[in-house]
PDB file of C-alpha atoms in Angstrom:
ATOM      1  CA  ALA A   1      -0.042  -0.039  -0.026  1.00  0.00           C
ATOM      2  CA  LEU A   2       2.850   2.370   0.837  1.00  0.00           C
ATOM      3  CA  ALA A   3       4.532   1.628  -2.589  1.00  0.00           C
ATOM      4  CA  VAL A   4       1.331   2.227  -4.473  1.00  0.00           C
ATOM      5  CA  GLU A   5       0.720   5.498  -2.599  1.00  0.00           C
ATOM      6  CA  LEU A   6       4.218   6.725  -3.084  1.00  0.00           C
ATOM      7  CA  LEU A   7       4.622   5.925  -6.800  1.00  0.00           C
ATOM      8  CA  GLY A   8       0.929   6.418  -7.756  1.00  0.00           C
ATOM      9  CA  GLY A   9       0.995  10.001  -6.487  1.00  0.00           C
ATOM     10  CA  CYS A  10       4.314  10.528  -8.318  1.00  0.00           C
ATOM     11  CA  ALA A  11       3.054   9.309 -11.645  1.00  0.00           C
ATOM     12  CA  ALA A  12       0.221  11.787 -11.638  1.00  0.00           C
ATOM     13  CA  GLU A  13       2.693  14.791 -11.416  1.00  0.00           C
ATOM     14  CA  ALA A  14       3.947  15.792 -14.777  1.00  0.00           C
ATOM     15  CA  ALA A  15       5.731  19.160 -14.303  1.00  0.00           C
ATOM     16  CA  ALA A  16       9.440  19.161 -13.646  1.00  0.00           C
ATOM     17  CA  SER A  17       9.160  20.955 -10.329  1.00  0.00           C
ATOM     18  CA  ALA A  18       6.459  18.465  -9.247  1.00  0.00           C
ATOM     19  CA  GLU A  19       8.680  15.640 -10.320  1.00  0.00           C
ATOM     20  CA  HIS A  20      11.481  16.985  -8.194  1.00  0.00           C
ATOM     21  CA  GLU A  21       9.127  17.283  -5.156  1.00  0.00           C
ATOM     22  CA  CYS A  22       7.920  13.727  -5.860  1.00  0.00           C
ATOM     23  CA  HIS A  23      11.487  12.448  -5.851  1.00  0.00           C
ATOM     24  CA  ALA A  24      12.164  14.247  -2.610  1.00  0.00           C
ATOM     25  CA  SER A  25       9.034  12.771  -1.150  1.00  0.00           C
ATOM     26  CA  VAL A  26      10.112   9.246  -2.126  1.00  0.00           C
ATOM     27  CA  GLN A  27      13.591   9.839  -0.697  1.00  0.00           C
ATOM     28  CA  ALA A  28      12.035  10.999   2.575  1.00  0.00           C
ATOM     29  CA  GLN A  29       9.904   7.852   2.737  1.00  0.00           C
ATOM     30  CA  VAL A  30      13.029   5.711   2.029  1.00  0.00           C
ATOM     31  CA  HIS A  31      14.848   7.375   4.897  1.00  0.00           C
ATOM     32  CA  ALA A  32      11.894   7.229   7.215  1.00  0.00           C
ATOM     33  CA  ALA A  33      11.211   3.468   6.706  1.00  0.00           C
ATOM     34  CA  PRO A  34      13.876   0.844   7.323  1.00  0.00           C
ATOM     35  CA  PRO A  35      15.644   0.423   4.023  1.00  0.00           C
ATOM     36  CA  PHE A  36      15.258  -3.330   4.027  1.00  0.00           C
ATOM     37  CA  ARG A  37      11.533  -2.968   4.425  1.00  0.00           C
ATOM     38  CA  PHE A  38      11.290  -0.263   1.694  1.00  0.00           C
ATOM     39  CA  LEU A  39      13.269  -2.414  -0.730  1.00  0.00           C
ATOM     40  CA  SER A  40      11.040  -5.369  -0.076  1.00  0.00           C
ATOM     41  CA  MET A  41       8.150  -3.266  -1.436  1.00  0.00           C
ATOM     42  CA  GLN A  42      10.229  -1.387  -4.042  1.00  0.00           C
ATOM     43  CA  PRO A  43      13.079  -3.678  -5.211  1.00  0.00           C
ATOM     44  CA  LEU A  44      13.847  -1.445  -8.249  1.00  0.00           C
ATOM     45  CA  SER A  45      14.125   1.766  -6.263  1.00  0.00           C
ATOM     46  CA  ALA A  46      17.483   3.393  -6.860  1.00  0.00           C
ATOM     47  CA  ASP A  47      16.822   5.657  -3.807  1.00  0.00           C
ATOM     48  CA  GLY A  48      16.143   2.684  -1.677  1.00  0.00           C
ATOM     49  CA  HIS A  49      19.362   0.916  -2.675  1.00  0.00           C
ATOM     50  CA  SER A  50      21.280   4.207  -2.177  1.00  0.00           C
ATOM     51  CA  ALA A  51      19.805   4.741   1.239  1.00  0.00           C
ATOM     52  CA  LEU A  52      20.644   1.138   2.283  1.00  0.00           C
ATOM     53  CA  GLY A  53      24.129   1.517   0.798  1.00  0.00           C
ATOM     54  CA  LEU A  54      24.733   4.643   2.800  1.00  0.00           C
ATOM     55  CA  LEU A  55      23.376   3.015   6.008  1.00  0.00           C
ATOM     56  CA  LEU A  56      25.760   0.049   5.411  1.00  0.00           C
ATOM     57  CA  LEU A  57      28.644   2.363   4.773  1.00  0.00           C
ATOM     58  CA  GLY A  58      27.953   4.114   8.037  1.00  0.00           C
ATOM     59  CA  GLN A  59      28.152   0.724   9.739  1.00  0.00           C
ATOM     60  CA  LYS A  60      31.497   0.046   8.075  1.00  0.00           C
ATOM     61  CA  ARG A  61      30.017  -2.791   6.003  1.00  0.00           C
ATOM     62  CA  ASN A  62      31.809  -1.578   2.923  1.00  0.00           C
ATOM     63  CA  GLN A  63      31.393  -4.662   0.721  1.00  0.00           C
ATOM     64  CA  GLU A  64      27.668  -4.779   1.219  1.00  0.00           C
ATOM     65  CA  ALA A  65      27.431  -0.989   0.910  1.00  0.00           C
ATOM     66  CA  ALA A  66      29.330  -1.164  -2.429  1.00  0.00           C
ATOM     67  CA  SER A  67      26.876  -3.732  -3.695  1.00  0.00           C
ATOM     68  CA  GLU A  68      23.802  -1.667  -2.841  1.00  0.00           C
ATOM     69  CA  LEU A  69      25.355   1.601  -4.127  1.00  0.00           C
ATOM     70  CA  ALA A  70      26.348  -0.039  -7.385  1.00  0.00           C
ATOM     71  CA  GLU A  71      22.784  -1.289  -7.783  1.00  0.00           C
ATOM     72  CA  ALA A  72      21.485   2.235  -7.164  1.00  0.00           C
ATOM     73  CA  VAL A  73      23.735   3.613  -9.912  1.00  0.00           C
ATOM     74  CA  ARG A  74      22.754   0.755 -12.263  1.00  0.00           C
ATOM     75  CA  LEU A  75      19.050   1.521 -11.754  1.00  0.00           C
ATOM     76  CA  ASP A  76      19.560   5.292 -11.991  1.00  0.00           C
ATOM     77  CA  PRO A  77      22.861   6.516 -13.470  1.00  0.00           C
ATOM     78  CA  GLY A  78      22.051  10.006 -12.168  1.00  0.00           C
ATOM     79  CA  GLN A  79      22.574   8.908  -8.585  1.00  0.00           C
ATOM     80  CA  THR A  80      25.557  11.240  -7.905  1.00  0.00           C
ATOM     81  CA  GLU A  81      25.520  10.798  -4.148  1.00  0.00           C
ATOM     82  CA  ALA A  82      25.581   7.005  -4.602  1.00  0.00           C
ATOM     83  CA  ARG A  83      28.419   7.417  -7.081  1.00  0.00           C
ATOM     84  CA  LYS A  84      30.407   9.560  -4.643  1.00  0.00           C
ATOM     85  CA  ALA A  85      29.922   7.086  -1.846  1.00  0.00           C
ATOM     86  CA  LEU A  86      30.903   4.139  -3.976  1.00  0.00           C
ATOM     87  CA  ALA A  87      33.931   5.952  -5.214  1.00  0.00           C
ATOM     88  CA  ALA A  88      34.888   6.671  -1.548  1.00  0.00           C
ATOM     89  CA  ILE A  89      34.801   2.959  -0.837  1.00  0.00           C
ATOM     90  CA  HIS A  90      37.235   2.443  -3.760  1.00  0.00           C
ATOM     91  CA  PHE A  91      39.429   5.199  -2.514  1.00  0.00           C
ATOM     92  CA  THR A  92      39.572   3.551   0.909  1.00  0.00           C
ATOM     93  CA  SER A  93      40.694   0.313  -0.705  1.00  0.00           C
ATOM     94  CA  GLY A  94      43.256   2.103  -2.881  1.00  0.00           C
ATOM     95  CA  ASP A  95      41.395   1.196  -6.099  1.00  0.00           C
ATOM     96  CA  TYR A  96      41.657   4.599  -7.843  1.00  0.00           C
ATOM     97  CA  ALA A  97      40.963   3.159 -11.286  1.00  0.00           C
ATOM     98  CA  GLN A  98      37.631   1.742 -10.096  1.00  0.00           C
ATOM     99  CA  ALA A  99      36.787   5.224  -8.424  1.00  0.00           C
ATOM    100  CA  VAL A 100      37.421   6.807 -11.787  1.00  0.00           C
ATOM    101  CA  ALA A 101      35.189   4.191 -13.522  1.00  0.00           C
ATOM    102  CA  VAL A 102      32.368   4.954 -11.069  1.00  0.00           C
ATOM    103  CA  LEU A 103      32.686   8.768 -11.333  1.00  0.00           C
ATOM    104  CA  ARG A 104      33.714   9.529 -14.915  1.00  0.00           C
ATOM    105  CA  PRO A 105      30.428   8.468 -16.668  1.00  0.00           C
ATOM    106  CA  ALA A 106      28.496  11.080 -14.718  1.00  0.00           C
ATOM    107  CA  ALA A 107      31.089  13.907 -14.890  1.00  0.00           C
ATOM    108  CA  ASP A 108      28.952  15.937 -17.363  1.00  0.00           C
ATOM    109  CA  GLY A 109      25.612  15.141 -15.788  1.00  0.00           C
ATOM    110  CA  PRO A 110      23.320  17.067 -13.513  1.00  0.00           C
ATOM    111  CA  GLY A 111      23.981  17.139  -9.893  1.00  0.00           C
ATOM    112  CA  VAL A 112      27.790  17.149 -10.225  1.00  0.00           C
ATOM    113  CA  ASP A 113      29.232  19.402  -7.563  1.00  0.00           C
ATOM    114  CA  THR A 114      32.740  20.551  -6.658  1.00  0.00           C
ATOM    115  CA  GLN A 115      33.234  17.663  -4.304  1.00  0.00           C
ATOM    116  CA  PHE A 116      32.404  15.189  -7.086  1.00  0.00           C
ATOM    117  CA  ARG A 117      34.915  16.938  -9.470  1.00  0.00           C
ATOM    118  CA  LEU A 118      37.547  16.918  -6.874  1.00  0.00           C
ATOM    119  CA  MET A 119      37.074  13.230  -6.066  1.00  0.00           C
ATOM    120  CA  LEU A 120      37.320  12.503  -9.798  1.00  0.00           C
ATOM    121  CA  GLY A 121      40.319  14.805 -10.168  1.00  0.00           C
ATOM    122  CA  GLU A 122      42.216  13.099  -7.334  1.00  0.00           C
ATOM    123  CA  ALA A 123      41.424   9.593  -8.565  1.00  0.00           C
ATOM    124  CA  LEU A 124      42.556  10.576 -12.069  1.00  0.00           C
ATOM    125  CA  LEU A 125      45.801  12.025 -10.612  1.00  0.00           C
ATOM    126  CA  ARG A 126      46.383   8.856  -8.629  1.00  0.00           C
ATOM    127  CA  THR A 127      46.014   6.755 -11.771  1.00  0.00           C
ATOM    128  CA  GLY A 128      48.523   8.986 -13.601  1.00  0.00           C
ATOM    129  CA  ASP A 129      46.035  10.971 -15.739  1.00  0.00           C
ATOM    130  CA  ARG A 130      47.293  14.457 -14.887  1.00  0.00           C
ATOM    131  CA  ARG A 131      45.605  16.066 -17.869  1.00  0.00           C
ATOM    132  CA  GLY A 132      42.160  14.604 -16.883  1.00  0.00           C
ATOM    133  CA  ALA A 133      42.749  15.551 -13.185  1.00  0.00           C
ATOM    134  CA  LEU A 134      43.629  19.151 -14.197  1.00  0.00           C
ATOM    135  CA  GLU A 135      40.432  19.404 -16.292  1.00  0.00           C
ATOM    136  CA  GLN A 136      38.268  18.288 -13.375  1.00  0.00           C
ATOM    137  CA  VAL A 137      40.044  20.603 -10.854  1.00  0.00           C
ATOM    138  CA  ASP A 138      39.823  23.566 -13.260  1.00  0.00           C
ATOM    139  CA  ARG A 139      36.052  22.912 -13.590  1.00  0.00           C
ATOM    140  CA  ALA A 140      35.736  22.808  -9.818  1.00  0.00           C
ATOM    141  CA  LEU A 141      37.597  26.108  -9.577  1.00  0.00           C
ATOM    142  CA  ALA A 142      35.434  27.661 -12.218  1.00  0.00           C
ATOM    143  CA  ALA A 143      32.463  26.864 -10.003  1.00  0.00           C
ATOM    144  CA  GLU A 144      34.146  27.792  -6.688  1.00  0.00           C
ATOM    145  CA  PRO A 145      37.342  29.813  -7.223  1.00  0.00           C
ATOM    146  CA  ALA A 146      37.990  30.134  -3.453  1.00  0.00           C
ATOM    147  CA  ASN A 147      37.791  26.426  -2.736  1.00  0.00           C
ATOM    148  CA  ALA A 148      40.958  25.592  -0.758  1.00  0.00           C
ATOM    149  CA  ALA A 149      40.805  21.889  -1.540  1.00  0.00           C
ATOM    150  CA  ALA A 150      40.621  22.573  -5.256  1.00  0.00           C
ATOM    151  CA  GLN A 151      43.465  25.097  -5.073  1.00  0.00           C
ATOM    152  CA  ALA A 152      45.622  22.560  -3.159  1.00  0.00           C
ATOM    153  CA  LEU A 153      44.872  19.759  -5.624  1.00  0.00           C
ATOM    154  CA  ARG A 154      45.679  22.191  -8.488  1.00  0.00           C
ATOM    155  CA  ARG A 155      49.113  22.877  -6.901  1.00  0.00           C
ATOM    156  CA  ALA A 156      49.666  19.115  -6.398  1.00  0.00           C
ATOM    157  CA  ILE A 157      48.863  18.486 -10.079  1.00  0.00           C
ATOM    158  CA  ALA A 158      51.334  21.183 -11.171  1.00  0.00           C
ATOM    159  CA  GLN A 159      54.277  19.573  -9.227  1.00  0.00           C
ATOM    160  CA  PRO A 160      56.276  17.100 -11.252  1.00  0.00           C
TER     161      PRO A 160
END
């Protein structure tokens, strides 16, 4: 009943602003209900998999979190927060190439913020792609010229 109520109401809203509000409503319901319960009703919910992944990540259950976050991204490639969390897991394990693989496909999409660009820039730098790293850092600095982390990464890229 909850799933029908959530998605039925969303389907009726056609305007872009209404769609955004609907998405926020579903996300609020995902976070309010235990993620396992929500996913049992909505197994194809990218928001549900993302919420569960973040919950598991907070519990230091990285392997399970990575699985849920990857499923969220598979279901909805626009899940930038899930991408960042999944990339952070790869950073923790030192797998920078995999972090790049997670972040790069969404680098030009909506919802990409300075933190996303800096994560991708650092991962690219650590895989030896200085040019790609510089491009991401420059894009981050274009959005936030005073960002100290972006400035520091720019200096690190400039060093031989």
